[in-house]
């Protein structure tokens, strides 16, 4: 990854051609140990990159956004770089659209199966509406403590999804969530 920098065009895990637009530290949120790797919670274990898609593999214009581990990145070939630059030169409207596209990333989801009685659903939703704009899992359960006893293994009546980004962590490497969705099953 050292030869790739912000602004470069790359290929990655997802198909197509992408521009590297940001780099974030990848921090371990749990201790981990295997015969191939070992780290402690809070340790920097790599880099996460934010990418903006400019073209499909067949050089069709397509704007999209993603993030992934930097180990997946490779610079585009010189031939592809020439194709990208030529297309942008010949299509200045698309180049401007690409350059000014607002970053829209899909969040990471932590899910939790909840087996609350149906008659408690509205109260649970009301409780969740009292969450601050950002919260850790511990802060979540302080607000929703009377519902923690309903956490269960699937199948259950409800699936609770909590949204975050992998670099959105507190000083103790705990995920900071910013949204929730309760889905009835």
Tab-separated table of C-alpha atoms in Angstrom:
chain	number	residue	atom	x	y	z
A	1	UNK	CA	0.000	0.000	0.000
A	2	UNK	CA	2.952	2.364	0.533
A	3	UNK	CA	3.185	3.233	-3.171
A	4	UNK	CA	-0.549	4.089	-3.380
A	5	UNK	CA	-1.724	7.485	-2.129
A	6	UNK	CA	-4.908	9.539	-1.935
A	7	UNK	CA	-6.027	10.506	-5.441
A	8	UNK	CA	-4.596	7.405	-7.129
A	9	UNK	CA	-6.744	5.104	-9.259
A	10	UNK	CA	-6.827	1.520	-8.047
A	11	UNK	CA	-8.512	-1.833	-8.224
A	12	UNK	CA	-9.673	-3.440	-5.010
A	13	UNK	CA	-11.874	-6.134	-3.573
A	14	UNK	CA	-14.938	-4.760	-5.381
A	15	UNK	CA	-14.900	-4.867	-9.180
A	16	UNK	CA	-14.215	-1.793	-11.283
A	17	UNK	CA	-11.850	1.153	-11.128
A	18	UNK	CA	-11.756	3.324	-8.039
A	19	UNK	CA	-10.080	6.472	-6.784
A	20	UNK	CA	-8.574	6.353	-3.302
A	21	UNK	CA	-10.137	9.280	-1.411
A	22	UNK	CA	-9.216	8.666	2.257
A	23	UNK	CA	-7.200	6.413	4.549
A	24	UNK	CA	-8.223	5.495	8.106
A	25	UNK	CA	-6.386	3.384	10.680
A	26	UNK	CA	-7.787	-0.111	11.083
A	27	UNK	CA	-7.934	-0.626	14.841
A	28	UNK	CA	-8.671	-3.960	16.517
A	29	UNK	CA	-11.932	-3.902	18.458
A	30	UNK	CA	-11.226	-7.244	20.164
A	31	UNK	CA	-8.230	-9.334	21.157
A	32	UNK	CA	-7.442	-11.966	18.528
A	33	UNK	CA	-5.024	-14.839	18.320
A	34	UNK	CA	-4.423	-17.538	15.712
A	35	UNK	CA	-1.393	-19.285	14.307
A	36	UNK	CA	-1.218	-16.591	11.574
A	37	UNK	CA	-1.978	-13.356	13.431
A	38	UNK	CA	-2.291	-11.905	16.900
A	39	UNK	CA	-3.358	-8.495	18.178
A	40	UNK	CA	-4.806	-6.714	21.179
A	41	UNK	CA	-7.899	-4.541	21.311
A	42	UNK	CA	-6.928	-0.959	20.425
A	43	UNK	CA	-3.887	-1.971	18.358
A	44	UNK	CA	-3.561	-0.570	14.825
A	45	UNK	CA	-3.655	-3.651	12.584
A	46	UNK	CA	-3.714	-2.049	9.150
A	47	UNK	CA	-5.426	0.611	7.094
A	48	UNK	CA	-8.983	1.027	5.881
A	49	UNK	CA	-9.355	2.950	2.642
A	50	UNK	CA	-12.361	4.851	1.343
A	51	UNK	CA	-12.812	4.486	-2.397
A	52	UNK	CA	-14.891	6.290	-5.024
A	53	UNK	CA	-15.784	4.207	-8.067
A	54	UNK	CA	-15.394	5.916	-11.425
A	55	UNK	CA	-15.809	3.031	-13.898
A	56	UNK	CA	-16.863	-0.588	-14.149
A	57	UNK	CA	-14.385	-3.204	-15.383
A	58	UNK	CA	-15.696	-2.487	-18.905
A	59	UNK	CA	-15.017	1.274	-18.543
A	60	UNK	CA	-18.672	2.203	-18.162
A	61	UNK	CA	-19.112	5.303	-15.963
A	62	UNK	CA	-20.417	4.413	-12.514
A	63	UNK	CA	-20.144	6.411	-9.305
A	64	UNK	CA	-20.228	4.455	-6.067
A	65	UNK	CA	-18.422	4.398	-2.737
A	66	UNK	CA	-16.983	1.695	-0.530
A	67	UNK	CA	-14.355	1.055	2.115
A	68	UNK	CA	-12.076	-1.930	2.509
A	69	UNK	CA	-8.748	-3.109	3.859
A	70	UNK	CA	-5.839	-1.524	1.999
A	71	UNK	CA	-4.274	-4.944	1.403
A	72	UNK	CA	-6.796	-5.482	-1.421
A	73	UNK	CA	-5.597	-2.445	-3.396
A	74	UNK	CA	-3.469	-2.488	-6.519
A	75	UNK	CA	-2.689	0.494	-8.731
A	76	UNK	CA	-4.406	0.406	-12.116
A	77	UNK	CA	-2.169	-0.449	-15.057
A	78	UNK	CA	-0.678	2.363	-17.126
A	79	UNK	CA	-3.060	1.441	-19.978
A	80	UNK	CA	-6.116	1.734	-17.729
A	81	UNK	CA	-4.857	5.041	-16.319
A	82	UNK	CA	-4.588	6.410	-19.873
A	83	UNK	CA	-8.164	5.200	-20.587
A	84	UNK	CA	-9.480	6.885	-17.412
A	85	UNK	CA	-7.748	10.183	-18.171
A	86	UNK	CA	-8.885	10.083	-21.815
A	87	UNK	CA	-12.505	9.436	-20.831
A	88	UNK	CA	-12.443	12.294	-18.307
A	89	UNK	CA	-10.898	14.637	-20.946
A	90	UNK	CA	-13.569	13.704	-23.500
A	91	UNK	CA	-16.446	13.848	-20.975
A	92	UNK	CA	-15.906	16.909	-18.747
A	93	UNK	CA	-19.515	16.762	-17.466
A	94	UNK	CA	-18.937	13.264	-16.086
A	95	UNK	CA	-15.563	14.325	-14.658
A	96	UNK	CA	-17.258	17.194	-12.811
A	97	UNK	CA	-20.051	14.895	-11.595
A	98	UNK	CA	-17.433	12.416	-10.391
A	99	UNK	CA	-15.302	15.072	-8.686
A	100	UNK	CA	-18.262	16.641	-6.858
A	101	UNK	CA	-20.105	13.445	-5.877
A	102	UNK	CA	-21.007	13.452	-2.193
A	103	UNK	CA	-19.538	10.481	-0.327
A	104	UNK	CA	-22.270	8.024	0.679
A	105	UNK	CA	-20.921	4.990	2.495
A	106	UNK	CA	-22.956	2.021	3.607
A	107	UNK	CA	-22.471	1.578	7.346
A	108	UNK	CA	-21.277	-1.556	9.071
A	109	UNK	CA	-24.121	-3.267	10.879
A	110	UNK	CA	-24.002	-4.985	14.249
A	111	UNK	CA	-27.132	-7.045	14.703
A	112	UNK	CA	-28.778	-8.389	17.800
A	113	UNK	CA	-31.699	-10.793	17.956
A	114	UNK	CA	-34.377	-9.585	20.390
A	115	UNK	CA	-37.282	-11.747	21.496
A	116	UNK	CA	-39.475	-9.057	23.014
A	117	UNK	CA	-43.194	-9.659	23.359
A	118	UNK	CA	-45.089	-7.913	20.565
A	119	UNK	CA	-46.970	-5.731	23.046
A	120	UNK	CA	-43.625	-4.237	24.201
A	121	UNK	CA	-42.456	-3.257	20.680
A	122	UNK	CA	-43.714	0.343	20.806
A	123	UNK	CA	-42.217	0.935	24.250
A	124	UNK	CA	-38.897	-0.500	23.054
A	125	UNK	CA	-38.951	1.808	20.019
A	126	UNK	CA	-39.727	4.780	22.274
A	127	UNK	CA	-36.827	3.803	24.518
A	128	UNK	CA	-34.451	3.638	21.541
A	129	UNK	CA	-35.553	7.100	20.408
A	130	UNK	CA	-33.998	8.444	23.635
A	131	UNK	CA	-30.511	7.316	22.556
A	132	UNK	CA	-28.016	10.129	21.983
A	133	UNK	CA	-26.812	10.845	18.425
A	134	UNK	CA	-23.771	8.627	19.059
A	135	UNK	CA	-23.374	5.815	21.577
A	136	UNK	CA	-21.290	2.759	22.403
A	137	UNK	CA	-22.835	-0.639	23.071
A	138	UNK	CA	-22.501	-0.042	26.822
A	139	UNK	CA	-24.295	3.300	26.477
A	140	UNK	CA	-26.969	1.617	24.357
A	141	UNK	CA	-27.697	-0.936	27.090
A	142	UNK	CA	-27.761	1.747	29.798
A	143	UNK	CA	-30.659	3.360	27.932
A	144	UNK	CA	-32.351	0.044	27.033
A	145	UNK	CA	-31.365	-1.942	30.138
A	146	UNK	CA	-34.811	-3.390	30.822
A	147	UNK	CA	-34.751	-5.003	27.353
A	148	UNK	CA	-31.367	-6.697	27.592
A	149	UNK	CA	-33.024	-9.796	29.079
A	150	UNK	CA	-34.762	-10.308	25.702
A	151	UNK	CA	-31.510	-10.752	23.751
A	152	UNK	CA	-31.687	-14.230	22.254
A	153	UNK	CA	-30.427	-16.520	19.542
A	154	UNK	CA	-32.442	-16.711	16.327
A	155	UNK	CA	-35.134	-17.313	15.470
A	156	UNK	CA	-36.781	-14.458	17.354
A	157	UNK	CA	-39.499	-11.940	16.697
A	158	UNK	CA	-37.152	-9.000	16.066
A	159	UNK	CA	-33.751	-8.167	14.671
A	160	UNK	CA	-32.071	-5.011	15.937
A	161	UNK	CA	-29.452	-3.496	13.614
A	162	UNK	CA	-27.005	-0.885	14.916
A	163	UNK	CA	-25.048	1.199	12.373
A	164	UNK	CA	-21.434	2.344	12.624
A	165	UNK	CA	-18.275	2.690	10.542
A	166	UNK	CA	-15.235	0.554	11.430
A	167	UNK	CA	-13.088	3.628	12.184
A	168	UNK	CA	-15.746	5.258	14.371
A	169	UNK	CA	-14.355	4.183	17.755
A	170	UNK	CA	-14.039	5.660	21.227
A	171	UNK	CA	-10.674	5.900	23.050
A	172	UNK	CA	-11.117	2.294	24.273
A	173	UNK	CA	-11.637	0.921	20.724
A	174	UNK	CA	-15.372	0.397	21.234
A	175	UNK	CA	-17.605	0.975	18.222
A	176	UNK	CA	-19.579	4.205	18.268
A	177	UNK	CA	-23.023	3.700	16.740
A	178	UNK	CA	-25.148	6.417	15.148
A	179	UNK	CA	-28.366	4.721	14.052
A	180	UNK	CA	-30.629	1.764	14.755
A	181	UNK	CA	-33.327	-0.207	12.964
A	182	UNK	CA	-35.741	-2.657	14.562
A	183	UNK	CA	-37.033	-5.248	12.071
A	184	UNK	CA	-39.979	-7.472	12.890
A	185	UNK	CA	-39.570	-11.079	11.733
